[in-house]
Amino acid sequence: MARMAPSRALLLAVTVSLTTLISACGGAKPAPVAVAPPPPPVPVAPPRMPTPPSNAVTAMAIPGLRADGLRDTPMRDIDDNEKLWYFRAAFNVAALNCQNAEHFRIADDYNQFLKTHKRELDRINRTVEEKYRKRYGTGYARIRDTENTQVYNFFAFPPVKSDFCNAALILGQEAVALPSKDLVAFSVRALPTLEGVFDRFYASYESYQSDLQKWIALYGSPEMRAAQAAQMGQAQPAIQPALNTAPGATTPASNPPVLPTILPSSGD
């Protein structure tokens, strides 16, 4: 028994030492770890504000779509004879407005068109004239003149001038070469081709309007939102609205173009 005493004493000492060590470790507080602050957000510049296609004005009312899917323009609800007369108006506008070198021949083609098809154009003019006389009575001339002005304004729409002139250049050459008896049938298909130039612009402008509204909602200031709302409320129509042309209706004074017009030759 006496020989075991030192061992017990040693065991006791080790136990006390371990207890002291464990107590010391358990009671110590960990050193604080420094956490770096997050970097400041990198400013992101907003994308450029959408701009109108073809250098058009920033606020414009364009013809809406009708139930039949067609734009509500002066080209609607006209008969085949009127389509020839409206094509003739488009050709006249192109001859006057398309002044780039590649379009110079349009004026000469238009003059030739009038000469080659004079008899047929006169017949169509009398037919359309009689239709207006029957529909509107004694005031038919003023109504027809006003509608002719609307048609001219439609085709003279500046944002589509380049594409319109390109289309008129091709169609004009075809019209000159046709037999007069085929002019009406030609106009029935040619007029939608010209209208397609305008329809594509209208669709592009609608996309611009949608993109602009999204941009303003995301990036615009309150002042910009208010200004845009006011601007859209004052939008000007792209074409003249249809007038009340019921018999006896009063129409505003205008200076309609005289049809047909022989243009001076652009030279050889």
Phi, psi and omega in degrees: 000322180295329180287340181276345185298315180299324180296319178296321180295321179294317179299319180297319181294319179296319180298317180296319181297316179297319179298318180296318181295316179297320179296319181295318180292317182293335184268350183281139178270135180293147178294136180298143178259125180285127179251123181289140178294152179295149180293149178298146180298140179280121181298134180251120179290136179294153174297160180299143179295134179303146179239154182296150176287151173057033178058030177287167177291159187283341179226116185211135173269122181255157181301132180281169178274136176275177180297333180275004178087001181261151178290146182276082183239175177297349180281355185277147171057045175240153181273179186295324178296318178294329178297321176295317181295323179288325174297319178300321176296317178299318179298319179297315178300316180297319180298327181277324190260335186272093189249006173291155185304321183289349182250005185303325185290346180302317181298317179293321178295324179293316177301317180293324177302314180295320182287314182296321187250024184304314183296317180291320178295322176296319180296317180295320180298316179296321180297314180292320179302315180295324178298316180293321180298317180292324184281321190244356177073213188295338181269014188296325186297315180296320180295316180294319178300318180296318180292324175299320178297319178298321179295316178300314180298323179299311184284342181268019183295113189301319185300337183253013188305313184297310180294323178297316180295321178297317179292318181295326179300315181287312183293325180297318178297322179292319182296322180296324186277351184283152165293145183302327182295343181262003186296318182297311180299321177299315183295328179300325178264335182285323183298314176299329177296316177294319179299328180303328177301316181287319180300320179294322177295315181302317179296320178295321180291323176297322177296319177300314180300319179295315179297322180295317179297320177295318181297315181296320180297327183270322191235349186282149176283163176304321180295321179294320179298317180294318180295320180295319179298318179292321181295316180295329178289341181253017183301140179265141180294147180288333179225164178292136178292156177297139181266160174284104184250032176292154180307131178087355181289148179271129180246148182292153178294145179208169176243078185291152176292150178271128180245142350278166180238126174270122183267153174294147181292144178278358178099164181275000000 
